[in-house]
Coordinates of C-alpha atoms and ligand atoms in Angstrom, one line a residue:
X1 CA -11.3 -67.4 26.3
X2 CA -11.7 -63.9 26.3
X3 CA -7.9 -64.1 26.1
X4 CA -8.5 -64.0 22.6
X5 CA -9.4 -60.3 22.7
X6 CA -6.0 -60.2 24.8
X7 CA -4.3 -61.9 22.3
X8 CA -5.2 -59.7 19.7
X9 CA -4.4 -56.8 21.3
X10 CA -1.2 -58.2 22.2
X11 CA -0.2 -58.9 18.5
X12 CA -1.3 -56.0 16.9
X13 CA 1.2 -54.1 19.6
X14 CA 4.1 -56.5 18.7
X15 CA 3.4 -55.8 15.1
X16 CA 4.3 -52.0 15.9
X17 CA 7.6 -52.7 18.0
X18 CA 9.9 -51.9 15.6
X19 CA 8.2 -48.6 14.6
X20 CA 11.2 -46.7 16.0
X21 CA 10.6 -43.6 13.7
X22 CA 9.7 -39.7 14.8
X23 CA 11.3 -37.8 17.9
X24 CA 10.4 -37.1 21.4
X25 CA 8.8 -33.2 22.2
X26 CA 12.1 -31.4 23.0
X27 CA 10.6 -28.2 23.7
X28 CA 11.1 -28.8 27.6
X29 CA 13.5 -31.1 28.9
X30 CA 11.4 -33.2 30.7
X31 CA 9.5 -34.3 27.2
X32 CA 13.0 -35.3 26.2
X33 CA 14.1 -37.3 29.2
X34 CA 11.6 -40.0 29.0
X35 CA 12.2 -43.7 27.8
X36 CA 11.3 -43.5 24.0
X37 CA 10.6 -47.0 23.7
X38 CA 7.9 -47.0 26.2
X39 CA 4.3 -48.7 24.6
X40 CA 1.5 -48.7 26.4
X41 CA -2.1 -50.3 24.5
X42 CA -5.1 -50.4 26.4
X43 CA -8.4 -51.5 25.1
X44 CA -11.6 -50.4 27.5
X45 CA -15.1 -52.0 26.5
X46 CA -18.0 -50.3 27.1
X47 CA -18.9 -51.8 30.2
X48 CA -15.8 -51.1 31.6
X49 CA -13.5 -54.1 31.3
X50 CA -9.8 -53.2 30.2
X51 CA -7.2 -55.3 28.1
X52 CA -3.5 -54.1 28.5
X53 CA -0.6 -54.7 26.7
X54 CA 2.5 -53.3 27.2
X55 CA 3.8 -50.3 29.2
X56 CA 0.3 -49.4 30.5
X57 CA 0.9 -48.6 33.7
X58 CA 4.0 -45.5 32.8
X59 CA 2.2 -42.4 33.7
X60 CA 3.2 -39.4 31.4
X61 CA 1.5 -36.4 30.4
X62 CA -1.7 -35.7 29.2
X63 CA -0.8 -32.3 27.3
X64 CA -3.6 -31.8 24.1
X65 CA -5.6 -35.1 25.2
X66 CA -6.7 -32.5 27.7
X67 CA -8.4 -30.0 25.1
X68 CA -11.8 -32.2 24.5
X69 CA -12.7 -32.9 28.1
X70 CA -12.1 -28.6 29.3
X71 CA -14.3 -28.2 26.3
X72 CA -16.6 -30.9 27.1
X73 CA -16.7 -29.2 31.2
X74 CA -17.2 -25.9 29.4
X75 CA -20.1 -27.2 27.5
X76 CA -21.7 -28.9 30.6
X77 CA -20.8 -26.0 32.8
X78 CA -22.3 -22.8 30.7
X79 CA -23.9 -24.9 27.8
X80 CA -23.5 -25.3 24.1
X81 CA -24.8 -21.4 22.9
X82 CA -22.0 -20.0 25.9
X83 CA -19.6 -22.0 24.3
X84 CA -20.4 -21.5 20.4
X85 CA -19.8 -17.8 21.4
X86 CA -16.3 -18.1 22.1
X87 CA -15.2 -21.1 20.1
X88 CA -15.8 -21.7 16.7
X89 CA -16.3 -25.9 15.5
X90 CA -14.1 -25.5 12.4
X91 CA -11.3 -27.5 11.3
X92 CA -8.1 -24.8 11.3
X93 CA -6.1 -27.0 8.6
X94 CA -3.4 -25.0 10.8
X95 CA -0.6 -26.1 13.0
X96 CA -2.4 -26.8 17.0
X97 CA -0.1 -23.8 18.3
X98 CA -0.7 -21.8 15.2
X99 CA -1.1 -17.9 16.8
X100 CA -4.5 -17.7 14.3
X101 CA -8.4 -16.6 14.7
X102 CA -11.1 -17.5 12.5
X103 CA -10.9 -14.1 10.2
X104 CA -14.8 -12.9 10.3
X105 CA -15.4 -13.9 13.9
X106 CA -12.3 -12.8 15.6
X107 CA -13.0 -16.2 17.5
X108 CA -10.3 -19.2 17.9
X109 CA -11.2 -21.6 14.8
X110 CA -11.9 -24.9 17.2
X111 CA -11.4 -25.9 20.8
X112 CA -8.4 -28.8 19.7
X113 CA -5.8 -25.9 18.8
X114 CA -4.1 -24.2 21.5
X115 CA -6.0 -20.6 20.9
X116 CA -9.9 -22.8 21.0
X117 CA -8.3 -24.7 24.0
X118 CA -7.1 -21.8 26.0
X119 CA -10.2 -20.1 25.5
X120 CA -12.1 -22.5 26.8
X121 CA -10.2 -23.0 29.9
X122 CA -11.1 -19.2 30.5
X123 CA -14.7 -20.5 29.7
X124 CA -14.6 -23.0 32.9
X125 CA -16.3 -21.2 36.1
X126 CA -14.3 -20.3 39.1
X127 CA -13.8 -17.2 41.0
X128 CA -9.8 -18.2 41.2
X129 CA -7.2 -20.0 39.2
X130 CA -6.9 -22.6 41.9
X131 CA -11.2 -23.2 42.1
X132 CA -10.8 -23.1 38.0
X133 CA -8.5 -25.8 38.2
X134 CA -9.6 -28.1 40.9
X135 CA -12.9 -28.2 38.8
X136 CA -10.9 -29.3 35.9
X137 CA -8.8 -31.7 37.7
X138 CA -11.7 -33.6 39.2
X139 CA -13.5 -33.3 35.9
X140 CA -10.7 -35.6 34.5
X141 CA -10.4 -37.4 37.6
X142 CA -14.1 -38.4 37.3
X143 CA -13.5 -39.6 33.5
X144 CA -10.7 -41.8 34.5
X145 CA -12.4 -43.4 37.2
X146 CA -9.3 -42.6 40.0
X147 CA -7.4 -39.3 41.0
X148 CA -5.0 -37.8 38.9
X149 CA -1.5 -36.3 40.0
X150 CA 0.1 -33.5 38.1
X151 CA 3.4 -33.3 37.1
X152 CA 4.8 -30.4 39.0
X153 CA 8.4 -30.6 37.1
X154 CA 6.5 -30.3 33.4
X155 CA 4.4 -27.7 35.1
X156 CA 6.9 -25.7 35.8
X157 CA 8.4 -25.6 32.1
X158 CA 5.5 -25.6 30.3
X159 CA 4.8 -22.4 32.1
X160 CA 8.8 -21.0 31.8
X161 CA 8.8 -21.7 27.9
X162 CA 5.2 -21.2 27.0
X163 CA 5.9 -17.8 25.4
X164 CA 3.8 -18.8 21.8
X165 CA 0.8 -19.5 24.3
X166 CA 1.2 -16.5 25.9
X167 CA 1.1 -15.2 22.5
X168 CA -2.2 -16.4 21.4
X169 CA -3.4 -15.5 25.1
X170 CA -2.9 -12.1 24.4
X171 CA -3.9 -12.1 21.0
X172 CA -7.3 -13.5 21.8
X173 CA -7.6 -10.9 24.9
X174 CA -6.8 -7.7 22.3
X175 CA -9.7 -9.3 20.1
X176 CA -12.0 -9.4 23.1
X177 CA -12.0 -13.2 22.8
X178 CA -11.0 -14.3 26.4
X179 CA -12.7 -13.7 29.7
X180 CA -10.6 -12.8 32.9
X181 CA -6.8 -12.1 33.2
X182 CA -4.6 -13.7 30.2
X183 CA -1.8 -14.8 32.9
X184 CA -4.3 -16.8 35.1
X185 CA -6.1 -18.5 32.1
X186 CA -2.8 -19.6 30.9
X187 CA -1.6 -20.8 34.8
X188 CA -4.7 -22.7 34.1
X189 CA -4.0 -24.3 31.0
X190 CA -0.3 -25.0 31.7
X191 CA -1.5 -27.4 35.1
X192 CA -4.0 -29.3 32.8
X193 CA -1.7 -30.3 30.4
X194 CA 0.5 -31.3 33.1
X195 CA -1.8 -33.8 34.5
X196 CA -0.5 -37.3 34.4
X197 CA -2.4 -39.9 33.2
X198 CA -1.2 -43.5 31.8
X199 CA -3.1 -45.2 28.4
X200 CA -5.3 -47.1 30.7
X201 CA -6.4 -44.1 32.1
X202 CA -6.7 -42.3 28.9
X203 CA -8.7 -45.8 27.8
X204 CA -11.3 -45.4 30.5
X205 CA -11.6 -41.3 29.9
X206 CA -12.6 -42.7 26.3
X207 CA -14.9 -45.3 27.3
X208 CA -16.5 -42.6 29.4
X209 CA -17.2 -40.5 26.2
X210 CA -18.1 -43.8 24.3
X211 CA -20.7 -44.7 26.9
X212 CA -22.1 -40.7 26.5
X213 CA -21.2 -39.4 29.3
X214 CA -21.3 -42.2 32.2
X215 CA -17.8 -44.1 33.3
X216 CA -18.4 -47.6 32.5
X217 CA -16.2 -48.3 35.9
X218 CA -17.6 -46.1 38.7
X219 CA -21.0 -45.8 37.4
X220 CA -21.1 -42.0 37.8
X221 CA -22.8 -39.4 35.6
X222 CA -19.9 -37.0 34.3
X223 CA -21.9 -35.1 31.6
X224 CA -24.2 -35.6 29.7
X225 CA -25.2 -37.3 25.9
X226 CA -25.4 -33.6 24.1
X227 CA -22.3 -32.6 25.7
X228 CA -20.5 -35.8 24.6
X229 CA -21.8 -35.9 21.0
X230 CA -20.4 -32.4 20.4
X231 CA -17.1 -33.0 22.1
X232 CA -16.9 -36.5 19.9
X233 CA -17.8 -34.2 16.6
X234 CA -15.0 -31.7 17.2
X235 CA -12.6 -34.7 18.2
X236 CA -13.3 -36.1 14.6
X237 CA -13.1 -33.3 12.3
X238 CA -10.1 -31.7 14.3
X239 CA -8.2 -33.9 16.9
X240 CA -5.9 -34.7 14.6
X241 CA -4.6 -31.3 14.1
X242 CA -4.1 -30.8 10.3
X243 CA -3.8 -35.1 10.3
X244 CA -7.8 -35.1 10.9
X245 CA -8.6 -35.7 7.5
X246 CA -6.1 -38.8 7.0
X247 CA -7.5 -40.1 10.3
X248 CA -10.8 -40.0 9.9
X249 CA -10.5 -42.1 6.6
X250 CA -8.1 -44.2 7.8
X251 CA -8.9 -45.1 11.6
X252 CA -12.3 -43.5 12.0
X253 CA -13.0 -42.7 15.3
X254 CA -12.9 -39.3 17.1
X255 CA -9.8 -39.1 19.0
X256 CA -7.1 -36.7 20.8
X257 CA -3.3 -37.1 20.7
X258 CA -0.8 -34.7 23.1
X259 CA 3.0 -34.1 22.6
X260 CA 3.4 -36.3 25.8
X261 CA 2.4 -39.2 23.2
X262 CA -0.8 -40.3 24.5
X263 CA -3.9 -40.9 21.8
X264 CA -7.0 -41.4 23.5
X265 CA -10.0 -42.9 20.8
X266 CA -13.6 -43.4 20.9
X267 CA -15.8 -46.0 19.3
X268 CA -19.2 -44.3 20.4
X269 CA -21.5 -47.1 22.1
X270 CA -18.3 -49.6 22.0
X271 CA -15.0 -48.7 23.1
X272 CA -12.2 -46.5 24.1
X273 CA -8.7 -46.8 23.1
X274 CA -5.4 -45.4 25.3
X275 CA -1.7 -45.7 23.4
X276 CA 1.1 -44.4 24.6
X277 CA 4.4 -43.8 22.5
X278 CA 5.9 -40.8 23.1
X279 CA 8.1 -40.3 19.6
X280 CA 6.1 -37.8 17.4
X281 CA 5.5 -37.1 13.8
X282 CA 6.1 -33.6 12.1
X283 CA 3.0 -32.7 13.2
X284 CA 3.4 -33.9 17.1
X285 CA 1.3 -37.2 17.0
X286 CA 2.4 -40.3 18.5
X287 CA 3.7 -42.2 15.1
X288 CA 3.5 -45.9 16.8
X289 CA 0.0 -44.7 18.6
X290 CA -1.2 -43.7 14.8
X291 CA 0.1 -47.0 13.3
X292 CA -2.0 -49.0 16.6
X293 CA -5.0 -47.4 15.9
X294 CA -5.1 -48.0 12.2
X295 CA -4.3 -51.4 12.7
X296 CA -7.0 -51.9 15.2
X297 CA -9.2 -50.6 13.3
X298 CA -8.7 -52.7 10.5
X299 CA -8.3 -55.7 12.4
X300 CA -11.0 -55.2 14.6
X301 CA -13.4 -53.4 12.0
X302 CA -13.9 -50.5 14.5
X303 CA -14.5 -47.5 11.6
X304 CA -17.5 -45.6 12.9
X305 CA -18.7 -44.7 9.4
X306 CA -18.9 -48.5 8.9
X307 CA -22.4 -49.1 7.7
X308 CA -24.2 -51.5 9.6
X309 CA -27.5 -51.7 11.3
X310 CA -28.0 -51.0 15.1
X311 CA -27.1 -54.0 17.3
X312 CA -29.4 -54.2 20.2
X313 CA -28.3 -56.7 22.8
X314 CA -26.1 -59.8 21.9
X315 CA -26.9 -62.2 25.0
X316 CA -30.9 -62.9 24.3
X317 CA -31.0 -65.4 26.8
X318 CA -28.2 -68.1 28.9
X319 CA -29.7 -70.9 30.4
X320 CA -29.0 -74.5 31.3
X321 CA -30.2 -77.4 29.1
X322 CA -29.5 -80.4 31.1
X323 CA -26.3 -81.0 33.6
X324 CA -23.4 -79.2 32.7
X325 CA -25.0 -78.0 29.3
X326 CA -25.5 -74.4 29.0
X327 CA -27.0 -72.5 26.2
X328 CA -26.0 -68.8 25.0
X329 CA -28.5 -67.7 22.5
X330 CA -27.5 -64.6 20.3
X331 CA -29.4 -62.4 18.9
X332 CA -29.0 -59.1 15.9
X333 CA -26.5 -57.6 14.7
X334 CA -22.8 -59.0 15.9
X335 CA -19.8 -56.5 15.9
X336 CA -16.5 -57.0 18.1
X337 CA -17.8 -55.5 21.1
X338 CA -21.0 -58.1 21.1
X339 CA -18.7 -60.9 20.4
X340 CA -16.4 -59.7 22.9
X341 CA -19.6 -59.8 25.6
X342 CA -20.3 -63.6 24.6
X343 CA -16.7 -64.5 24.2
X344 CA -16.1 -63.2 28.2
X345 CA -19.4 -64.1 29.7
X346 CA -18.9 -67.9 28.6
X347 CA -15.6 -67.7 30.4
X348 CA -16.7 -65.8 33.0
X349 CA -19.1 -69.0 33.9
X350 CA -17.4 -71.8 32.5
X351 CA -16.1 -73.4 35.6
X352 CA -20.4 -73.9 35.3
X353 CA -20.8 -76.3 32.1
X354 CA -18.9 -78.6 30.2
X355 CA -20.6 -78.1 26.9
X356 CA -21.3 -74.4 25.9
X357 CA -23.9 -74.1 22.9
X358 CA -24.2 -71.6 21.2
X359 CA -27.4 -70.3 19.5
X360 CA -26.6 -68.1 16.4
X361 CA -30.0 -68.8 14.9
X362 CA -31.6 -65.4 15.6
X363 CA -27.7 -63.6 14.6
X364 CA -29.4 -61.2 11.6
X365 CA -25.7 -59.9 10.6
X366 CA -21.8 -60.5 11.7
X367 CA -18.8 -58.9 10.5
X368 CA -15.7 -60.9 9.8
X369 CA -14.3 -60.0 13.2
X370 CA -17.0 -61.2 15.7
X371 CA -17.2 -64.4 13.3
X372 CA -13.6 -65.0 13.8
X373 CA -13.7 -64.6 17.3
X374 CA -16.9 -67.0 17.8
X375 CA -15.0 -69.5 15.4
X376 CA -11.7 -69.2 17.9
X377 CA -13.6 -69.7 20.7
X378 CA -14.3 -73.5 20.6
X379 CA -10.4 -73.8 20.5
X380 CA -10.7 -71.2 23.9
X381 CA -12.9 -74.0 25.4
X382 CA -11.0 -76.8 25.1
X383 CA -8.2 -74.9 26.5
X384 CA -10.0 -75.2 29.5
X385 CA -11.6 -78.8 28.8
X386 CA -14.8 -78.0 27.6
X387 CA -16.3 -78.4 24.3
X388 CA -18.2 -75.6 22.4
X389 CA -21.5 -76.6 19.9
X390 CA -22.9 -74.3 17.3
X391 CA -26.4 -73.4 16.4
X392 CA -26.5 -72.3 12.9
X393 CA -29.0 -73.5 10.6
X394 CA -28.7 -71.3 7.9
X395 CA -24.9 -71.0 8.0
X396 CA -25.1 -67.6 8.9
X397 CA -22.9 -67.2 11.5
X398 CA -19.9 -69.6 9.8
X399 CA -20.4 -70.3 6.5
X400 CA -19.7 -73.8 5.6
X401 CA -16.7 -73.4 3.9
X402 CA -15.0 -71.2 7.0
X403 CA -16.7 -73.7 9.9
X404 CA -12.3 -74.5 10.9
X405 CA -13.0 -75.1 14.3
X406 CA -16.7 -76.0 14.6
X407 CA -17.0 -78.5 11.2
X408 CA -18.6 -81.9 12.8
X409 CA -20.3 -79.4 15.9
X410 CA -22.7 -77.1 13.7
X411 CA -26.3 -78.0 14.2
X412 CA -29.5 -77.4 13.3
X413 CA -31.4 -77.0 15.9
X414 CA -31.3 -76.7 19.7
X415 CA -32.7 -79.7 20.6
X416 CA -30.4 -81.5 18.2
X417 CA -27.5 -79.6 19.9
X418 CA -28.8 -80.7 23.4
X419 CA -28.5 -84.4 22.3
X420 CA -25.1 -84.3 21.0
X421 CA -24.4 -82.7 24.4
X422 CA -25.5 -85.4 26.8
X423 CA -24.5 -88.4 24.3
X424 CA -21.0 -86.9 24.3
X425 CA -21.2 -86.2 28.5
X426 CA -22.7 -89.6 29.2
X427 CA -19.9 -91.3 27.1
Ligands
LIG501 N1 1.5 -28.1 26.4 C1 1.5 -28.1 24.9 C2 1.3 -26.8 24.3 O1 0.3 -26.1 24.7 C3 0.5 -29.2 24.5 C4 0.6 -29.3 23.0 C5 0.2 -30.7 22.5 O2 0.1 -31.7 23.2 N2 0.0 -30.7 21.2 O3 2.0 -26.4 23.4

């Protein structure tokens, strides 16, 4: 049953196949080497359970993606005044390698264009560029839940070619805008675009930020709340590069793309989203990984700036009602990622029940997704030989006319439900 949230995922990536548009990076050659069909989707809910379709397992790498989490370590490491210092919150409207500084501060306009990124890898304690780095690598490594490699090869190049981010090293060092040697800052920045990652991983570094801070996998602290809302704030108004605007109305949720053609997204309390296609736009975003996320957001109603109320928890209560009878009572406000939790727990324990009933008659709200997904989940059930029973006295989760699945099984009450259930087990 939760394969339905796998099923989903799985379509909205066949839809995007044949999106062949757009180019690989070619400004190294190993940008230009790799397979540009590769398409990688990986869906990570906030409690840390992944859904992967596709070419989720290719690493490639990171490159921009990196930019929010150095800023987010900067922020955790020497706090938010520290930071504001150095690196302005602005939107640049600019190219990201633009060679530019906000005119009246003489500082780099955000941290997700080379100039705000660079300056706040200088921004990262360390006493060397090895100690600067290893506290960067593990930083990432702690997002993703597992150790990263780096890619020695793009490495290499990024640091033989990066002559227009020496440029805007420079540059910021004659305005008095980076700390410590310009060489060693960029050495720096060049390694942490070269860390691999693959969309899973770039899922889970997401989740991380959409659970505030904590990886929904490991458990473990990585920063905290304050950090992670300011890191999700720049992400929306500027992860995009001079795209942001487009995004944020079309997909809306904060989100990083790289040249390597990884976009990591954030549903804040919800999700995280990895893609991986690695043929750009003009402006070096991933076009397929664009396409996904609009689509998933559509299809999954996943726009933050969607109004709706808070949801507290979905699952009020499971518990058994007779033999092989068990009741999931739902509660609030239900969005995909609460239907998603009722969808996988009822699979999760159905090898416990042969009826599965469930309660919608404290659901206040429900968007069209989590309805959809609570209608498809009585034909999930009897995929597996059990039946399903709704609760729904005041037609609020399924309105009579869109019952499909459920018409002859909606009930009134509980206890009416029950019934049903051991008649139709006894028979
Ligand atoms: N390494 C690349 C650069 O600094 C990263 C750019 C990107 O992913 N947009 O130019």
């Amino acid at each position: 049953m939760a394969d339905l949230v796998q099923r989903y995922l799985d379509q909205i990536r066949a839809e995007h196949v044949a999106l062949r548009e757009g180019a690989l990076a070619d400004y190294i050659p190993e940008l230009a080497t790799v397979d540009p069909d590769g398409f990688g989707v990986t869906l990570s809910s906030s409690d840390g359970f992944v859904y992967e379709s596709g070419d989720t397992a290719v690493e490639f790498t990171i490159q921009s993606i990196s930019k929010p989490f150095t800023y987010a370590l900067a922020l955790d490491q020497i706090g938010e005044r520290a930071v504001d210092a150095r690196i302005g919150v602005e939107p640049s409207g600019e190219a990201f390698n633009e060679i530019s500084v906000d005119k009246t501060t003489k500082t780099p306009k955000n941290p997700m264009i080379n100039a705000g990124a660079i300056a706040a890898v200088s921004l990262v304690p360390g006493a060397t560029p090895d100690e600067r780095f290893n506290r960067i690598h593990e930083f990432y490594s702690a997002c993703a839940g597992r150790r990263l490699d780096v890619d020695l090869d793009v490495y290499a190049s990024e640091k033989a070619t990066g002559n227009r981010n020496r440029a805007i090293a420079y540059m910021l060092t004659s305005f008095g805008a980076l700390q410590g040697d310009p060489d060693e800052v960029l050495d720096v920045y060049f390694r942490q675009c070269s860390i691999k990652v693959t969309s899973t991983d770039l899922a889970r570094m997401a989740a991380t930020l959409a659970r505030g801070g904590l990886n929904p996998l490991t458990g473990r602290r990585v920063t905290d709340g304050q950090v992670v809302r300011r890191t999700l704030s720049v992400m929306v108004t500027c992860g995009m590069y001079d795209a942001a605007g487009d995004w944020v109305s079309a997909v809306g949720m904060p989100a990083k793309s790289g040249v390597g053609g990884g976009i990591a997204a954030v549903l804040p309390g919800q999700l995280g989203i990895g893609v991986y296609s690695p043929r750009l736009d003009a402006k070096g975003n991933s076009v397929r990984g664009v396409a996904v996320c609009r689509s998933l957001s559509t299809r999954l109603g996943l726009h933050f700036l969607t109004v709706s109320r808070e949801t507290s928890a979905t699952l009020r209560a499971v518990y058994d009602a007779g033999p092989r009878i068990r009741v999931y009572e739902i509660q609030g406000d239900l969005l995909f990622a609460g239907a998603e939790q009722v969808l996988r727990t009822a699979a999760r324990e159905s090898a416990g029940f042969d009826v599965a009933i469930l309660d919608g008659t404290r659901v206040d709200d429900i968007n069209d997704t989590a309805r959809d997904m609570l209608t498809g989940m009585r034909a999930g059930l009897a995929e597996d030989g059990k039946e399903g029973y709704l609760v729904d006295p005041d037609g609020r989760v399924v309105p009579a006319e869109r019952r499909g699945d459920y018409d002859a099984v909606v009930f009134r009450t509980v206890d009416d439900a029950v019934a049903a259930a051991r008649q139709l087990l006894s028979d």
